[in-house]
XYZ file of C-alpha atoms in Angstrom:
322
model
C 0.000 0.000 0.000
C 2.762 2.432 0.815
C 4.673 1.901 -2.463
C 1.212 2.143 -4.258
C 0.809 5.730 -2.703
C 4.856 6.585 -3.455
C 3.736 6.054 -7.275
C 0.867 8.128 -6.770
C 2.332 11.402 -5.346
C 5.209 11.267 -7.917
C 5.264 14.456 -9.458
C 6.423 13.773 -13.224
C 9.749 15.353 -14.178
C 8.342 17.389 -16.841
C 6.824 19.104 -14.234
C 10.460 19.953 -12.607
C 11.546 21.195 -16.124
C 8.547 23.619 -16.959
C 9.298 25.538 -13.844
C 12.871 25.704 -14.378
C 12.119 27.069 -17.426
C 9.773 29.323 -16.156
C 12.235 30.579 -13.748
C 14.889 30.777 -15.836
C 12.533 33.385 -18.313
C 11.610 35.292 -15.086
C 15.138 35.671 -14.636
C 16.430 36.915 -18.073
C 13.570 38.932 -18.798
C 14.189 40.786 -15.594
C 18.258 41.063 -16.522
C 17.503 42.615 -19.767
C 15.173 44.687 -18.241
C 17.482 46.092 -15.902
C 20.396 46.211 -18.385
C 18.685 48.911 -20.675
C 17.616 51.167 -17.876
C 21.813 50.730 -17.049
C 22.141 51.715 -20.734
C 19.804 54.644 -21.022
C 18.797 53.517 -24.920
C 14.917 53.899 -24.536
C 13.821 54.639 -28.086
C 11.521 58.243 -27.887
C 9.014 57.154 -30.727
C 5.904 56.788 -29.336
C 6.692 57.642 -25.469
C 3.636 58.390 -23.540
C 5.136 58.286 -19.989
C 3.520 54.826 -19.355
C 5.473 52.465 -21.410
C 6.720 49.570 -19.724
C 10.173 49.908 -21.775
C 10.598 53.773 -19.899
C 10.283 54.918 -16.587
C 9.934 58.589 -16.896
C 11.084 59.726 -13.428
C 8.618 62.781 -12.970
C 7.675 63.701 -9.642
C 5.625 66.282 -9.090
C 4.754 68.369 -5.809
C 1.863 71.067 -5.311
C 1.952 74.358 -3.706
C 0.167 74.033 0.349
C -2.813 76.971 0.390
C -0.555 78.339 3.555
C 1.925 79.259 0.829
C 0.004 80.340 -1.604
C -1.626 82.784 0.134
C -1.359 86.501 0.020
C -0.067 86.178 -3.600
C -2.400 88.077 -6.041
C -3.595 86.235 -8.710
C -4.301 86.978 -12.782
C -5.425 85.636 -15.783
C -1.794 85.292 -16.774
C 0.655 82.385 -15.571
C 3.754 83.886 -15.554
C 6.942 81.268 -15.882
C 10.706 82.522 -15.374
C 13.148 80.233 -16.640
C 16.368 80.245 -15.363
C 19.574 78.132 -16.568
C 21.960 78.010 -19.252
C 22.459 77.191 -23.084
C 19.321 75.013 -22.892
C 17.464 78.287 -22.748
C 19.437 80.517 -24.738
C 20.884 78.422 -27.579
C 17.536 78.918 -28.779
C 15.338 82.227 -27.991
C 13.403 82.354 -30.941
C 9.417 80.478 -30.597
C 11.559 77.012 -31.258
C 13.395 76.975 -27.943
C 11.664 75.758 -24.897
C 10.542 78.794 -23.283
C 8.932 79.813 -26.742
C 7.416 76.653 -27.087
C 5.759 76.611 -23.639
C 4.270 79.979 -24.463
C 2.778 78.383 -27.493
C 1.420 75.335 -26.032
C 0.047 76.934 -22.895
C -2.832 79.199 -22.904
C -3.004 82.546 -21.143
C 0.974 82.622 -20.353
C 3.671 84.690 -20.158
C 7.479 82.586 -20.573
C 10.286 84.732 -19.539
C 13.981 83.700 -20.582
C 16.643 84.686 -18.163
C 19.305 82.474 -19.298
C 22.917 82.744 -18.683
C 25.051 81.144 -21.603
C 27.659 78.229 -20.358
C 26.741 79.264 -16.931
C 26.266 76.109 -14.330
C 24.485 75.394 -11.327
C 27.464 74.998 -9.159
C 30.277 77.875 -8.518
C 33.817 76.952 -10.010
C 35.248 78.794 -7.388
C 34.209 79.247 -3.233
C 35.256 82.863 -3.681
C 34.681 85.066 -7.218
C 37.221 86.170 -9.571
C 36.688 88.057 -12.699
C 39.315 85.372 -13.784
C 36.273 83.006 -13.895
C 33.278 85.748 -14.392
C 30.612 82.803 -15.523
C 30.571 82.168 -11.569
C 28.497 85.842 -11.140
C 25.664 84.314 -13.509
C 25.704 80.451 -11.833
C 22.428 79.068 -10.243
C 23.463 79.668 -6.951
C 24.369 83.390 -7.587
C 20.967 84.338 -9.319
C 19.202 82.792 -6.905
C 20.794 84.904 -3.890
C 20.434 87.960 -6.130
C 16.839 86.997 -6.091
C 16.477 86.539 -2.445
C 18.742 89.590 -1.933
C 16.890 91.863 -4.693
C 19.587 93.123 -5.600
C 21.124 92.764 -9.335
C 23.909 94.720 -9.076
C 26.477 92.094 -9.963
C 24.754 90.672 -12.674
C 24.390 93.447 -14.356
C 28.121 94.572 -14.299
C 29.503 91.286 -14.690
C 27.753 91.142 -17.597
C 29.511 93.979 -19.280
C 32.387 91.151 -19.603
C 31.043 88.926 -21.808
C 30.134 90.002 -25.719
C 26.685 88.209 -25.822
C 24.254 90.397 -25.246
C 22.074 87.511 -23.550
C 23.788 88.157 -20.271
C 22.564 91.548 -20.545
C 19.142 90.799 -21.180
C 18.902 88.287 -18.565
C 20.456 90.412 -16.229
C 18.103 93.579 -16.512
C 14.901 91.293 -17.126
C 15.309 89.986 -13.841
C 16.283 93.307 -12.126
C 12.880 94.911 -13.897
C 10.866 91.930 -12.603
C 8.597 91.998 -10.451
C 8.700 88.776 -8.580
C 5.413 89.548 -6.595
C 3.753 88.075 -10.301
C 5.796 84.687 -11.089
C 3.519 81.930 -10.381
C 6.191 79.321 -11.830
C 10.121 79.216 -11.720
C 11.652 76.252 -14.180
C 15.375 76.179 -13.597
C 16.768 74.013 -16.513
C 20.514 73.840 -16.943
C 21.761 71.243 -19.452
C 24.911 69.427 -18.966
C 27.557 71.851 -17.861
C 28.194 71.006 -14.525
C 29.114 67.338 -15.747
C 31.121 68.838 -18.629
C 32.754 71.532 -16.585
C 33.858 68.767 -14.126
C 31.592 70.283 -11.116
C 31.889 67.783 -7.698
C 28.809 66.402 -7.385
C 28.240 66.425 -3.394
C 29.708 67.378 -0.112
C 28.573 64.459 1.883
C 29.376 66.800 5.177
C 27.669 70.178 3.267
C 24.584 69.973 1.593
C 24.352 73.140 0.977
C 27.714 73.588 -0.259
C 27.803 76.445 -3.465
C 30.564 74.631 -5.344
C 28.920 71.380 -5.843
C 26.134 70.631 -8.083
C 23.611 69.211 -5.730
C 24.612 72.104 -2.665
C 23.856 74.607 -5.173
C 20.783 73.308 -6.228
C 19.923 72.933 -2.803
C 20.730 76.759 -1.306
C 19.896 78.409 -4.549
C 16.336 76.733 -4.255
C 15.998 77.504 -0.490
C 16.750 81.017 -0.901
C 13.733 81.535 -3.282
C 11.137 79.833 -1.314
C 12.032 81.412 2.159
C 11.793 84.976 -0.384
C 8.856 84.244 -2.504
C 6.865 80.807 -1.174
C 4.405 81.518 -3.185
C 6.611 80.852 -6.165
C 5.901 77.121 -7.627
C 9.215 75.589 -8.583
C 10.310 73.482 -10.859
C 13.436 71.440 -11.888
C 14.108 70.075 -15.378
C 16.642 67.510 -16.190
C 18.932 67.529 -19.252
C 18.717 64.940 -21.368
C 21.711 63.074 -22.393
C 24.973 64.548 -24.099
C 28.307 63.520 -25.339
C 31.238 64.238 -24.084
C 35.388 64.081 -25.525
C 37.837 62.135 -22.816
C 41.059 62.906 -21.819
C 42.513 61.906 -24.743
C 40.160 63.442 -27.271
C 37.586 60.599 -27.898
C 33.915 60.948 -27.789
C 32.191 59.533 -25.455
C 28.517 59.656 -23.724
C 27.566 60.885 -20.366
C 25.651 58.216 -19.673
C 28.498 55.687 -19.518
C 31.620 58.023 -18.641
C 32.482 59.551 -15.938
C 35.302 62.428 -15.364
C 35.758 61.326 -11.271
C 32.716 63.095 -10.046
C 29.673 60.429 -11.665
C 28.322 59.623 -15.044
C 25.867 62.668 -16.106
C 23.126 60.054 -14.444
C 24.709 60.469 -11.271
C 24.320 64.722 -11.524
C 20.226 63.759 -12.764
C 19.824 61.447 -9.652
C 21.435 64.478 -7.318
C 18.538 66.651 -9.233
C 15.660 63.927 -8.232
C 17.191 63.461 -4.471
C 17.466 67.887 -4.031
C 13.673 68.261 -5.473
C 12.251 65.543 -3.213
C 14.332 67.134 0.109
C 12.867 70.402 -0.875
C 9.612 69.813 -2.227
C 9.486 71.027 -5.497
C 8.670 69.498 -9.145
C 11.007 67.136 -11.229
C 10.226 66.613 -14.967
C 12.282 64.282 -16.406
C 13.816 64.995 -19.799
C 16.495 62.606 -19.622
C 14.623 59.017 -20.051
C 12.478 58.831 -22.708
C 14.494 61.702 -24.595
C 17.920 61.200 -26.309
C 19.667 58.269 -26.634
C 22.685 56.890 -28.035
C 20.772 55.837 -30.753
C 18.614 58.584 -31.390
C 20.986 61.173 -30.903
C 21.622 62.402 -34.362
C 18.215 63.163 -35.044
C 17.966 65.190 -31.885
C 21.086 66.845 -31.203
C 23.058 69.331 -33.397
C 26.006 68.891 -31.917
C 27.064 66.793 -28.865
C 25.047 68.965 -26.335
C 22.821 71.338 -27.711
C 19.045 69.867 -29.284
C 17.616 71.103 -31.927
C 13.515 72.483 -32.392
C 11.917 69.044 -32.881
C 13.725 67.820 -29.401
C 12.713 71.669 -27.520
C 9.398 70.820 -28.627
C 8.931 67.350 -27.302
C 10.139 68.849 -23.447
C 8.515 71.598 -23.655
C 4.897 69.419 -24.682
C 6.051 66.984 -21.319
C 6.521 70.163 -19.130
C 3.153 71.366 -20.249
C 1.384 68.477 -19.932
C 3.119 67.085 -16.673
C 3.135 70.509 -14.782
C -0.289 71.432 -16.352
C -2.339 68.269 -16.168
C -5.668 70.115 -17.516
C -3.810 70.871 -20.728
C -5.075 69.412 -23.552
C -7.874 67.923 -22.207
């Protein structure tokens, strides 16, 4: 009777070898998976934000009423961008900031971009041997909270484009009592320019990327709360090495991170501090895509402005379109 019962609860070997199998699918699937996130070569055609080949990594944070209030209101959203050659490469209705004004009813997009500037300081302490550092994030941003322009405006007697100029005395003419929104959006400079990344004992350390990020941001919500902030991410860029080869950002790194290390500072800064993050590096350019999008190795072309600035819209204004 025993041996009769053995027989009986035998479970076949097929059995054995279909989950195995099934195992074994689980397994590579998930590998493969996880090797092109590591690779960054999601293909843009198509991207809605839900596809289960991209994770866009938005994350998006609303104003409290305590904040909000006292600040008048209009008819008019009025945006100020602030950053670098990803606003003023392009001014013209192609770039970003012209392209949000398109797409968005009832707005008013205001450019105040500083050319090559970064978020970071190259320097703790200014020279006019290294004048960008009068125009980085950080240093707007305490103009802002200091209202005071002063240095902007006579550092940018230095420079021969006359978008430091016009940056400079928009923001001194500005009334900051009407912004609604604030998009800072920097491309990859700080990565190129070989910014340090993080001062594990100093997060609000000027000469790294993320400590600037972090004060700069800080300043302008203790000044204007009311303000509703926003960070956008680069998308990818390439890069030359050392010994003159190109290379991309999202596999090199210069001793401070690949340029995904700089985005993931960006995400872990606009969680601490509560403000937006639209993502324009996944689901953007990619190492396969990039010479449709890009001009050159850093700068995007009309096509690529129009795609972020359709996300921002429709990510930051969820009622658009509908």
């Amino acid at each position: 009777m025993s041996k009769t019962n053995n027989k009986k609860s035998q479970i076949p070997i097929y059995i054995h070898i279909v989950l195995i199998a099934i195992i074994v699918g689980v397994l590579a699937f998930s590998g493969i998976k996880l090797w092109r996130w590591n690779q960054g070569t999601a293909k843009t055609e198509g991207v809605t934000g839900e596809s289960y080949e991209i994770e866009v990594l938005d994350q998006i944070f609303l104003l409290s009423e305590d904040k909000k209030a006292g600040h008048e209101t209009d008819d008019t959203e009025t945006i100020l961008f602030l950053g670098n050659d990803a606003l003023t490469y392009d001014t013209s209705e192609t770039g970003v900031a012209g392209q949000v004004q398109s797409k968005l009813e009832n707005s008013n997009c205001l450019n105040a971009g500083f050319p090559a500037s970064t978020v970071a300081l190259k320097n703790a302490t200014y020279s006019d041997d290294y004048a960008l550092d009068a125009f980085s994030f950080y240093n707007v941003a305490k103009c802002i909270y200091d209202e005071d322009f002063d240095q902007l405006l006579e550092k940018a007697t230095l420079f021969e484009d006359s978008m430091y100029d016009k940056s400079a005395e928009l923001l001194e003419e500005l009334d900051f009592n009407t912004v609604d929104t604030l998009v800072i959006f920097y491309n990859a400079q700080d990565y190129l320019n070989l910014r340090v990344g993080m001062n594990p004992d100093n997060d609000s350390d000027p000469v790294t990327f993320s400590g600037a990020l972090n004060a700069g941001i800080k300043l302008i919500q203790e000044k204007y709360p009311f303000i509703r902030i926003v960070c956008m991410s680069f998308p990818m860029c390439y890069a030359y090495d050392s010994s003159g080869q190109l290379v991309s950002g999202d596999r090199y790194d210069f001793g401070n991170g690949k340029l995904t290390t700089y985005l993931q500072f960006m995400i872990d800064v606009s969680g601490a501090t509560g403000v937006s993050f639209v993502d324009n590096y996944y689901g953007t350019i990619d190492e396969d895509n990039s010479s449709t999008w890009l001009l050159d190795n850093i700068h995007v072309n009309a096509e690529c402005n129009e795609y972020m600035a359709d996300h921002f819209v429709r990510v930051i204004y969820t009622d658009y379109g509908n």
